[in-house]
Coordinates of C-alpha atoms in Angstrom, one line a residue:
X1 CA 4.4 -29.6 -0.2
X2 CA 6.8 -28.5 -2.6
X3 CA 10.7 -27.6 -2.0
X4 CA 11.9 -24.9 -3.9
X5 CA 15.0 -25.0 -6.3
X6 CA 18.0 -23.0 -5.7
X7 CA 17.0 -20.8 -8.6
X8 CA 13.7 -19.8 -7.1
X9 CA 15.4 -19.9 -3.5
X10 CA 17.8 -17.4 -4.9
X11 CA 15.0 -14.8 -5.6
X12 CA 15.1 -14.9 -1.7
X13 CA 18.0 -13.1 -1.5
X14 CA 17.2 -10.4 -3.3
X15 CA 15.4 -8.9 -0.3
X16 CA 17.2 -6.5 1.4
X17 CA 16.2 -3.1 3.3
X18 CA 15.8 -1.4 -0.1
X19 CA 14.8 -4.6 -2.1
X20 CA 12.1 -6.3 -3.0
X21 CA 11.7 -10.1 -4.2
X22 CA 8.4 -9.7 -6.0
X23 CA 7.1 -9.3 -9.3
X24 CA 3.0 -8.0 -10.8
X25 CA 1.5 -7.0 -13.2
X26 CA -1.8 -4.4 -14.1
X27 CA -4.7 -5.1 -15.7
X28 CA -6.9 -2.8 -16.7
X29 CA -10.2 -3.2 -17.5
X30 CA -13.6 -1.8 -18.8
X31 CA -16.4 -2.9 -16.3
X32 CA -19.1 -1.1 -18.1
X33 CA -20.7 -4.5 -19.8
X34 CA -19.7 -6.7 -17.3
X35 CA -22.7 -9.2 -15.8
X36 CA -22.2 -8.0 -12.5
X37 CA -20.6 -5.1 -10.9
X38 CA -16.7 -5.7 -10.4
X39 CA -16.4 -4.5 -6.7
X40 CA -14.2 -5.9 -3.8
X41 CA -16.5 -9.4 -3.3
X42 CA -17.1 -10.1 -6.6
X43 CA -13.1 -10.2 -7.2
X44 CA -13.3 -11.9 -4.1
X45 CA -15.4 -14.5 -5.1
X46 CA -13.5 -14.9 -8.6
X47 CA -10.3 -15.7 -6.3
X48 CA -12.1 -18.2 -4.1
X49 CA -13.4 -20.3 -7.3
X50 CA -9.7 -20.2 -8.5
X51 CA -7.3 -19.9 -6.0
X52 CA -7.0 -24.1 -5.6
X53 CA -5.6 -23.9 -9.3
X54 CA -2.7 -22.6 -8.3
X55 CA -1.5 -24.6 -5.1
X56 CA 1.4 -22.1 -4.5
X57 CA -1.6 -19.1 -3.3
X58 CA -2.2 -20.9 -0.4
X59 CA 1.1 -22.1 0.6
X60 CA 3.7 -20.1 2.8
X61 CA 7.6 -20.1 3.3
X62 CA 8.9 -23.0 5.7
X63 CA 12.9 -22.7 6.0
X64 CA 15.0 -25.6 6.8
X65 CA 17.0 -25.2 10.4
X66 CA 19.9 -23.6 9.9
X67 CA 19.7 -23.0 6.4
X68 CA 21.1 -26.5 5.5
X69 CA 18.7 -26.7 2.3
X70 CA 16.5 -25.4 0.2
X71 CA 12.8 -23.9 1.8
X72 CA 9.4 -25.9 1.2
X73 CA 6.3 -24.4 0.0
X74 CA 4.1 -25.6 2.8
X75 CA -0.2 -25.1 3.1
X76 CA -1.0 -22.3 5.3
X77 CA -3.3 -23.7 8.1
X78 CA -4.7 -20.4 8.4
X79 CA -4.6 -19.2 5.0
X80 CA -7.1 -15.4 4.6
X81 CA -8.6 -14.7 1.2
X82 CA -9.5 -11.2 2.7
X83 CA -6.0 -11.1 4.0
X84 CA -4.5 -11.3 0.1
X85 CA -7.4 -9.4 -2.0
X86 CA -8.5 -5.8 -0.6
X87 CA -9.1 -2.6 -2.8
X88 CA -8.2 0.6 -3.2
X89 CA -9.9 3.8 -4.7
X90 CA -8.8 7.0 -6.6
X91 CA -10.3 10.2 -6.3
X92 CA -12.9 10.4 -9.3
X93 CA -11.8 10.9 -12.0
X94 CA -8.1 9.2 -11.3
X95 CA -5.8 9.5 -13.8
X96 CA -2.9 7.7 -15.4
X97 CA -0.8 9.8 -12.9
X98 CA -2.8 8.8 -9.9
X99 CA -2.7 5.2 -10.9
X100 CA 1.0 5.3 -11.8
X101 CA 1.6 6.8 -8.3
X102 CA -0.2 4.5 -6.4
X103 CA 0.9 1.1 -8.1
X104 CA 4.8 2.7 -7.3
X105 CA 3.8 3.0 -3.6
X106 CA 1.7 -0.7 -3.6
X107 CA 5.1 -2.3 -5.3
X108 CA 7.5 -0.8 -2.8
X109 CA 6.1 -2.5 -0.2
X110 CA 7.5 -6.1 0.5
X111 CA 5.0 -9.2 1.0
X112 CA 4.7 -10.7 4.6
X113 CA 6.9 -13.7 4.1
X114 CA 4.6 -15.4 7.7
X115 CA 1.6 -15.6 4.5
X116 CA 1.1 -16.9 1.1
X117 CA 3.3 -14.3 -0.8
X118 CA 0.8 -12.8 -3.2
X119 CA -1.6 -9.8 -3.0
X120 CA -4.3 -8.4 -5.1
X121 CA -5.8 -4.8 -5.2
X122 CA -9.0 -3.6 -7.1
X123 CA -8.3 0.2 -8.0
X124 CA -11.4 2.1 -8.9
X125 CA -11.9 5.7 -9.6
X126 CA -10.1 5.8 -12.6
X127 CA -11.6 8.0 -15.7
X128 CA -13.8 6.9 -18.4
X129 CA -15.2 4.4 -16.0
X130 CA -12.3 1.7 -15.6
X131 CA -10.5 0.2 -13.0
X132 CA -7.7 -2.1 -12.7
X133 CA -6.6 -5.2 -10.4
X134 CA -2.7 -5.0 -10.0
X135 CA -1.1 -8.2 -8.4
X136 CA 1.9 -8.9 -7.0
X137 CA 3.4 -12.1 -6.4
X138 CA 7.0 -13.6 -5.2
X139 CA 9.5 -14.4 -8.1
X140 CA 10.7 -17.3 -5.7
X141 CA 6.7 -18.4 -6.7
X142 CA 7.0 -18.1 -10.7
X143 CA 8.6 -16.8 -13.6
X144 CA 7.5 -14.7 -16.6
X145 CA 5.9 -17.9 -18.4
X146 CA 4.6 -19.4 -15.3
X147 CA 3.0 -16.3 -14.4
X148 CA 1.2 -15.5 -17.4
X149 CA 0.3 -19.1 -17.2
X150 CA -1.3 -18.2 -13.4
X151 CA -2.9 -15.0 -15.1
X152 CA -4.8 -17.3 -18.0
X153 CA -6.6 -19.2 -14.9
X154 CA -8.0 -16.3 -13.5
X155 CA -9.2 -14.7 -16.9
X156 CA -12.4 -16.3 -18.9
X157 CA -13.5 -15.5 -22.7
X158 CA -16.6 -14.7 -22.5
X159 CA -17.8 -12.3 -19.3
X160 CA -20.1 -14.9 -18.1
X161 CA -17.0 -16.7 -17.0
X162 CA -16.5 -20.8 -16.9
X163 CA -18.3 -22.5 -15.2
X164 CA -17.1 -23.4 -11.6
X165 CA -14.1 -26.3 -11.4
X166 CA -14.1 -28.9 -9.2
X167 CA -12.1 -28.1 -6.4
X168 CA -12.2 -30.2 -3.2
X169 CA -11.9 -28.2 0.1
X170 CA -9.2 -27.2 1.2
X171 CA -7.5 -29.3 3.8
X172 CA -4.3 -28.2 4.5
X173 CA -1.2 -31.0 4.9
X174 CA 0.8 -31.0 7.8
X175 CA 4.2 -29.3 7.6
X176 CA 7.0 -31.7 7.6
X177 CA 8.8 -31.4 10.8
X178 CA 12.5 -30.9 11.6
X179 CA 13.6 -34.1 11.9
X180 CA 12.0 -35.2 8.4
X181 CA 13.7 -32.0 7.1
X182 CA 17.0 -32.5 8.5
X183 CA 17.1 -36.3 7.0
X184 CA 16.4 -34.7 3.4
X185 CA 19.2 -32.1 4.2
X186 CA 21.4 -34.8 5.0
X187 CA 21.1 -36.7 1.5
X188 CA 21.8 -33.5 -0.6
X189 CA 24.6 -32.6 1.4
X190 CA 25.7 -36.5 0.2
X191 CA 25.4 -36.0 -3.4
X192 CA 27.0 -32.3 -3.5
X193 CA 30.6 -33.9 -4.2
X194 CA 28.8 -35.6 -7.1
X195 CA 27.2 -32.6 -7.9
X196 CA 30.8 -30.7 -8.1
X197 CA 32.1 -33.2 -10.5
X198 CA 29.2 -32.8 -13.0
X199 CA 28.9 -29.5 -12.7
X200 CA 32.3 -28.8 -12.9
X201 CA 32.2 -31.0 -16.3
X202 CA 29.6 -29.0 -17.8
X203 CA 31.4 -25.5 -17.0
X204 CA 34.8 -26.7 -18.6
X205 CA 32.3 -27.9 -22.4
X206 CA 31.3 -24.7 -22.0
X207 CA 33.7 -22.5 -21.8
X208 CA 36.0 -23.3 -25.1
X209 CA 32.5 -23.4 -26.6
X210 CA 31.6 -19.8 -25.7
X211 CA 35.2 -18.8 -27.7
X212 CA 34.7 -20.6 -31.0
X213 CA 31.0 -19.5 -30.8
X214 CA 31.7 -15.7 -30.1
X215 CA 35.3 -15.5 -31.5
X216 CA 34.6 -14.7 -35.4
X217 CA 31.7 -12.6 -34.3
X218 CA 33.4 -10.8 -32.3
X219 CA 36.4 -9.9 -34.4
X220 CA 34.0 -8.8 -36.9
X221 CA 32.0 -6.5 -35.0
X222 CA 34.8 -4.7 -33.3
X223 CA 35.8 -3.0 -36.2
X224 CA 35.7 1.4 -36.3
X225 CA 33.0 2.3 -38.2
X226 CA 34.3 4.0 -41.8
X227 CA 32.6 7.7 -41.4
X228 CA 31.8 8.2 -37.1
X229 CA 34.3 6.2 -35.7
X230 CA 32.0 4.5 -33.5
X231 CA 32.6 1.1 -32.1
X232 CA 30.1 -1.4 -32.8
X233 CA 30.7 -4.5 -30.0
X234 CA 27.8 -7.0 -29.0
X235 CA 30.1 -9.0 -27.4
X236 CA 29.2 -7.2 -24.0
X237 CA 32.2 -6.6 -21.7
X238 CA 32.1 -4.8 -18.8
X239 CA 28.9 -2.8 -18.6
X240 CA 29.2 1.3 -18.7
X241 CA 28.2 3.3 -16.0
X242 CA 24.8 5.2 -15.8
X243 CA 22.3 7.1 -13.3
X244 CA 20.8 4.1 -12.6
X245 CA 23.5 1.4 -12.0
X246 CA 23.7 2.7 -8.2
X247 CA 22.5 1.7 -5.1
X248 CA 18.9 2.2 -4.9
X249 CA 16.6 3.1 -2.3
X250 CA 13.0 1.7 -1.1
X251 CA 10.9 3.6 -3.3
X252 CA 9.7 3.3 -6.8
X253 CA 8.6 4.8 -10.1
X254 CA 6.6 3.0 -12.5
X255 CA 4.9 3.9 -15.8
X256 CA 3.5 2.6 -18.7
X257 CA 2.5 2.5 -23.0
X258 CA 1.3 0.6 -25.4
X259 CA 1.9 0.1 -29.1
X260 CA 0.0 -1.9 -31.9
X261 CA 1.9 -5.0 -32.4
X262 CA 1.0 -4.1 -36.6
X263 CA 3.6 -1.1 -36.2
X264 CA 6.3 -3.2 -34.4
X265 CA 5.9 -6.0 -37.4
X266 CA 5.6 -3.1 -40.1
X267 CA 9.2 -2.5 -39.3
X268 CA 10.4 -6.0 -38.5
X269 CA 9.6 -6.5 -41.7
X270 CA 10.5 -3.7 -43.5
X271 CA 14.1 -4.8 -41.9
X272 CA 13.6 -8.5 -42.0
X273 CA 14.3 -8.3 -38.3
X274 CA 12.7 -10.4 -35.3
X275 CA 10.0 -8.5 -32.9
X276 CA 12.5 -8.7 -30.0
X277 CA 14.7 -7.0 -32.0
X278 CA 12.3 -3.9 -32.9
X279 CA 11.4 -3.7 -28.9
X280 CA 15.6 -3.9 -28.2
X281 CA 15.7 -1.1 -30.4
X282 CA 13.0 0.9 -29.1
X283 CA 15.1 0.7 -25.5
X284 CA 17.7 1.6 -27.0
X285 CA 16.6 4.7 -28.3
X286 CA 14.5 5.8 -25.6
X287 CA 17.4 5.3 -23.4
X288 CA 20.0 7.0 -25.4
X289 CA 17.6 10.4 -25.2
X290 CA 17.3 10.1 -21.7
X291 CA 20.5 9.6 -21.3
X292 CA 21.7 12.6 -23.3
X293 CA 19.0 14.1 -21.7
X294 CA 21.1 13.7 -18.4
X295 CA 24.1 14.3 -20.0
X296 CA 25.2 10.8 -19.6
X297 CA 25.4 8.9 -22.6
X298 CA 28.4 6.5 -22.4
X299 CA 30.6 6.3 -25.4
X300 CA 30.2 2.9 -25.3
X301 CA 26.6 0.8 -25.9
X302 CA 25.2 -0.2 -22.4
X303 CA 24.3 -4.2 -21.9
X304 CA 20.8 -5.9 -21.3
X305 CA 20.1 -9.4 -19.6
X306 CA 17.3 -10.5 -21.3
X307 CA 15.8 -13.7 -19.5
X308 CA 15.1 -16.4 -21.8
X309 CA 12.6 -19.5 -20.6
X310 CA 13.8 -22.7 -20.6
X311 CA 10.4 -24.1 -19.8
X312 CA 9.9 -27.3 -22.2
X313 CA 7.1 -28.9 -22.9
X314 CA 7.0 -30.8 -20.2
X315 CA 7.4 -27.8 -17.7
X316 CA 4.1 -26.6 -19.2
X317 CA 1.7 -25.6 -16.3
X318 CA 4.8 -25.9 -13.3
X319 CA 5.1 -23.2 -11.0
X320 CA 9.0 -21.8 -10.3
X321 CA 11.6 -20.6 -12.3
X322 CA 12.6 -22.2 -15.3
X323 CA 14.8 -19.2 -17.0
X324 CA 18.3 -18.6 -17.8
X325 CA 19.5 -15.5 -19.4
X326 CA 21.4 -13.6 -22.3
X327 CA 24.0 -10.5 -22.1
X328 CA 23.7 -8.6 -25.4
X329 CA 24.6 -5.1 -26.0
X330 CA 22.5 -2.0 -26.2
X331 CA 23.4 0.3 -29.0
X332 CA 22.9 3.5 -27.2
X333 CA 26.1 4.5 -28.6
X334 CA 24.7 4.8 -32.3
X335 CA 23.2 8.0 -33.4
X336 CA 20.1 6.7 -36.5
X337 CA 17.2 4.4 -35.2
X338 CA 18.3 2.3 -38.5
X339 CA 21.6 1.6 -37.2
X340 CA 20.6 0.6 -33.3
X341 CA 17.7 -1.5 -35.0
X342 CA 21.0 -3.5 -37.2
X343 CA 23.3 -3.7 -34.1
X344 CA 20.6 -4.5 -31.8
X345 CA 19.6 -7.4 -34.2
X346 CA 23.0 -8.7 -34.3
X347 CA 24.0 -8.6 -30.5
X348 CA 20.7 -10.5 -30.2
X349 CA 22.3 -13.4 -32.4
X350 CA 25.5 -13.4 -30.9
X351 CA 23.9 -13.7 -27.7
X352 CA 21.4 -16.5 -28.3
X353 CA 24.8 -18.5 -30.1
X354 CA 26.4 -17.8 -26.5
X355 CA 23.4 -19.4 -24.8
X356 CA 22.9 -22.2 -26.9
X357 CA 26.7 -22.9 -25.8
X358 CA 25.4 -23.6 -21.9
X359 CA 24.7 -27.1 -21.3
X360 CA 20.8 -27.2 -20.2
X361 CA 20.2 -26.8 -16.4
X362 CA 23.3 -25.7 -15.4
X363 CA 22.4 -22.7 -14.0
X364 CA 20.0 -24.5 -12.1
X365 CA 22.6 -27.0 -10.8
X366 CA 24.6 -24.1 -9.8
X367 CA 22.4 -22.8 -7.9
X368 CA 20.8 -25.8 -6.0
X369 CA 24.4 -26.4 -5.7
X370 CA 25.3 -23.8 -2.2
X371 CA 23.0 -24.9 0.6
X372 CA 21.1 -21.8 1.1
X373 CA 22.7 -20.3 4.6
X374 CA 26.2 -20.1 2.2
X375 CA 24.5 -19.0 -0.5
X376 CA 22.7 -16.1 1.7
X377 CA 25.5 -15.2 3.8
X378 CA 27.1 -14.9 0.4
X379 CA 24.4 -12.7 -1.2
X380 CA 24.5 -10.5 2.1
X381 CA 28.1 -10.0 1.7
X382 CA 27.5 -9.0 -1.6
X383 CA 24.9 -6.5 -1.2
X384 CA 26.6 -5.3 2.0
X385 CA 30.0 -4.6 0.7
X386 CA 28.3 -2.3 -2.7
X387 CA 29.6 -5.1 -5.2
X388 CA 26.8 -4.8 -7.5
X389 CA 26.7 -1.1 -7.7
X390 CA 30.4 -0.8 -8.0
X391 CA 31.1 -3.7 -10.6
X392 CA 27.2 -4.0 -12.1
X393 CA 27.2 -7.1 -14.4
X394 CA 24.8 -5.7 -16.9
X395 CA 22.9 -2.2 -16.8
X396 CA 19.3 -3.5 -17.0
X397 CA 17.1 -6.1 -17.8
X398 CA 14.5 -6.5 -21.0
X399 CA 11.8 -8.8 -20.9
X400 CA 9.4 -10.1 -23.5
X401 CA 6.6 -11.9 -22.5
X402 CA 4.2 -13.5 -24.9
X403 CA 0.4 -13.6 -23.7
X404 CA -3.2 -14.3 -25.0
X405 CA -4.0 -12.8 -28.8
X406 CA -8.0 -13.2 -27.9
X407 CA -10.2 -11.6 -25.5
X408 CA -10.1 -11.6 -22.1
X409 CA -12.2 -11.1 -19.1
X410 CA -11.2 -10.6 -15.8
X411 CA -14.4 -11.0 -12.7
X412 CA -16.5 -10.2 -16.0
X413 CA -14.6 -7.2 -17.4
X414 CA -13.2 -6.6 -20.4
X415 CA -9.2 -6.6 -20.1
X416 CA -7.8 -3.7 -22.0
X417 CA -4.7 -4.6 -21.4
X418 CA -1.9 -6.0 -18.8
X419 CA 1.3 -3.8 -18.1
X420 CA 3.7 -5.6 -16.1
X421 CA 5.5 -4.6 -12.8
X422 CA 9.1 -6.2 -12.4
X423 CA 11.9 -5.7 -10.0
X424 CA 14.7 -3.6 -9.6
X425 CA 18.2 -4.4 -7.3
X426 CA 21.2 -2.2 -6.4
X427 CA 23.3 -1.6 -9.3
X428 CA 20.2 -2.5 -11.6
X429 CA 17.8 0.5 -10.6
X430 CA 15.8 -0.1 -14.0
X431 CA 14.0 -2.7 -15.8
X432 CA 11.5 -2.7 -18.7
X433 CA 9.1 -5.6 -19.1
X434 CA 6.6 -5.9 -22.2
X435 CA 3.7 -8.1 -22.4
X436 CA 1.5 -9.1 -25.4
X437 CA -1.5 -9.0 -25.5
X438 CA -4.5 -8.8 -28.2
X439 CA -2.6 -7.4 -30.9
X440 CA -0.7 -5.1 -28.9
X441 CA 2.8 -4.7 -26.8
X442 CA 2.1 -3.0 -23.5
X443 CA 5.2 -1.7 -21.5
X444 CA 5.9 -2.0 -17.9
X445 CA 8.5 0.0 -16.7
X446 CA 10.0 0.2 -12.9
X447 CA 12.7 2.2 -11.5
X448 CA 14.1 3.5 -8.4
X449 CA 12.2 6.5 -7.5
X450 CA 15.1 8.6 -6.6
X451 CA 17.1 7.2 -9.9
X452 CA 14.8 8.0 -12.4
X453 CA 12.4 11.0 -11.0
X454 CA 11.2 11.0 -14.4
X455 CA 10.6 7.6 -15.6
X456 CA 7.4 8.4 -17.6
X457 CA 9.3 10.9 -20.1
X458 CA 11.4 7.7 -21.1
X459 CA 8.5 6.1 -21.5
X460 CA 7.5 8.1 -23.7
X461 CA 10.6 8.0 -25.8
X462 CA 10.6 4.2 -26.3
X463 CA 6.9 5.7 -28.1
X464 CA 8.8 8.1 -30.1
X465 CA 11.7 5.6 -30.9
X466 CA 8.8 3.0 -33.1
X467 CA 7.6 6.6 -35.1
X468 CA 11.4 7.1 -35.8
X469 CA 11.4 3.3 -37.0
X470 CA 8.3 3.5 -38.7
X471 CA 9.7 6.8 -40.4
X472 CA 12.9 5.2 -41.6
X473 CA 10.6 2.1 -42.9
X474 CA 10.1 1.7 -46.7
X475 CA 7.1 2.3 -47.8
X476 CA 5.6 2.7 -43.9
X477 CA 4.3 6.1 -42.1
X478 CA 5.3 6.7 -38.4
X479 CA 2.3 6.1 -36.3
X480 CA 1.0 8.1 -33.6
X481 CA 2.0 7.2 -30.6
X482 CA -0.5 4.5 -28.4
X483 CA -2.8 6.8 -26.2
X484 CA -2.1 5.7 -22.6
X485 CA -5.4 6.5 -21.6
X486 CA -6.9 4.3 -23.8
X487 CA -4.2 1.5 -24.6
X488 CA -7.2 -0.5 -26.6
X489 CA -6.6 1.8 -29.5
X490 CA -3.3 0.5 -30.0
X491 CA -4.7 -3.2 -30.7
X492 CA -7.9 -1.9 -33.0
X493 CA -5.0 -0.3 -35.2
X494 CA -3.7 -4.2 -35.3
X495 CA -6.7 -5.9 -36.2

């Protein structure tokens, strides 16, 4: 039995009728040397040999009466492998399309919050003899870091796998009952005014310390540029609007690329920039086509949150959420790749300085803080009355997710590579996610369906923004852009 944190609780609330709580990812694989044939039991059977890893797959929601704390993560007595892992098959030979489409129509649909919240679908019949396993899985469950954690248990090196761990049968505990939950309700709700003082001392350190951090920054980069005229701010303020800060609907689009990690650090170099800042500038670019595109480019540069882990050390293999985040700004607003690639690198820093400013865990404490019926009656307020639509706090979110640099396996199958599938919220109706892998970056991107009809094109330009880069590098070529149908290529270029 575990009780969640406000943090993860909070991930609750983003369920609505048009929104979804979860987060997944794709992997897709190459079965053809595999030991045994990857069907529906054999990913079955990798599941049952791992699933007691990870307590949290066999564990369901159990609210507190009357919302007076935080949930518990409880064992499900009746827990249903067969219930969690099922399968799914294109018409041969399925393309990137069809398996595009059908991921959007798997990840629109939200988890059954009576089970574990996790499922798993094998997806055969796609060309040139591949499938892929896409997962989905609460964020109330994990975070970025915690899931690739999760995704390293069910891979192997070699495709003969590990052999089998220890695991003793699974004998589910007994739920704690109301009484016991009430009594532990009872002692939060005693320490909250002690909770209100601390808290309340971190936020005033914090504040003067955001102003001495970002003040000579952000007199600096608010000057008018000499020849365009443009403003160049990475302090973000209030975010512009766009197609897809509106309320969203049900359904999704998602798509996906890849790139060769050697061309992103070609041009990190070449700049003497960070990776993160090379993928910022990618989104940036890609976005300001579509967005011009749509004639709607905003005059002024849109703003990513870009989660950052606070997992230390000794968070290492925990399940939850152990993030806090950064606003920077997106130069859309900037016409050469060379220049979003200098102001993108810049917002970055201002951004981390900003963060460094928060005292640790107080976003957590803020959040444990409400008990969770205020803090949902809150939350329904907000979505109810359009609040994130109308006054959005950023335009979209960015992730970078590090993974494995070796080879992986999945059930005996080569991975060819992982593409995540994130979450989108009214007033946020688009996120990209990347995750490495193998000496390449492979993009995940998700949208409202009805937002961004045509989500793959940007896609594509965030492919067409690294040749620009690579162009503009010294002494560097512009690559072709990473062939979707074979994302592999991408990371032999890197080796």
């Amino acid at each position: 039995m575990r009780q969640l944190s406000g943090l993860d609780a909070s991930f609750l609330s983003l369920e609505t009728r048009t929104s979804s709580g979860h987060v997944g990812g794709v992997c897709l694989l190459d079965p053809r040397d595999s030991p045994r044939p990857l069907d529906l039991a054999a990913l079955r059977d990798q599941f049952a040999s791992r699933v007691g890893l990870v307590p949290v797959l066999r564990q369901r929601l159990l609210e507190v009466p009357f919302g007076l704390d935080q949930p518990y993560w409880v064992d499900d007595e009746d827990f249903d492998l067969e219930f969690h892992v099922r399968e799914v098959a294109l018409p041969r030979p399925g393309s990137d399309a069809q398996l595009t489409e059908q991921v959007s129509r798997l990840h629109s649909r939200p988890l059954d919050r009576t089970r574990p919240l996790w499922e798993t679908y094998l997806i055969s019949g796609l060309a040139k003899k591949r499938l892929a396993v896409y997962t989905k899985i609460h964020h109330a469950a994990i975070d970025g870091v915690s899931g690739a954690e999760i995704l390293t248990l069910l891979l192997d090196l070699t495709p003969e796998g590990r052999p089998p761990a220890s695991i003793p049968e699974f004998q589910p505990e007994q739920p704690p009952g109301w009484a016991r939950m009430l009594a532990n309700a009872g002692r939060t709700a005693a320490l909250r005014p002690l909770d209100t003082v601390r808290i309340s001392r971190d936020l005033i350190r914090f504040m003067p310390a955001i102003g001495s951090v970002a003040g000579p920054w952000l007199g600096r980069m608010l000057r008018i540029g000499e020849h365009d005229g443009s403003v160049i701010p990475t302090a973000p303020g209030r975010p512009p609007a766009t197609p897809f800060n509106r309320p969203v609907t049900p359904h999704r689009r998602w798509a996906f690329r890849s790139v060769a990690l050697g061309d992103v650090k070609t041009v990190k170099n070449a700049f003497g920039m960070s990776v993160n800042d090379v993928v910022l500038a990618m989104c940036a670019g890609g976005l300001r086509r579509w967005l011009i595109e749509h004639d709607a480019l905003p005059a002024a540069p849109l703003v990513a949150m870009i989660p950052v882990s606070v997992r230390g050390e000794s968070g290492q293999g925990m399940l939850g959420n152990k993030v806090s985040a950064m606003l920077a700004a997106l130069p859309t607003h900037l016409p050469t790749p060379a220049e979003r690639l200098a102001v993108a690198h810049e917002a970055t820093q201002i951004a981390k300085a900003r963060r460094a400013a928060i005292p640790p865990g107080l976003v957590e404490n803020i959040t444990d803080f409400a008990p969770p019926a205020l803090a949902a009656r809150a939350a329904r307020v907000v979505f109810a009355t359009g609040l994130l639509h109308r006054l959005p706090p950023f335009n979209l979110c960015i992730s970078n997710v590090p993974g494995p640099d070796v080879q992986a396996y999945l059930a005996g199958a080569k991975l060819l590579a992982y593409y995540p599938v994130s979450v989108v919220t009214d007033g946020q109706g688009l996120n990209i996610t990347v995750h490495g892998y193998r000496g390449g970056l492979h993009f995940g991107l998700i949208a409202c369906r009805e937002l961004v009809p045509d989500l793959d094109a940007l896609a594509g330009y965030l492919i067409d923004e690294l040749s620009e880069l690579l162009a503009a590098s010294p002494d560097a070529h512009p690559a072709d852009p990473a062939d979707p149908a074979d994302p592999a290529a991408a990371a032999r270029r890197a080796d």
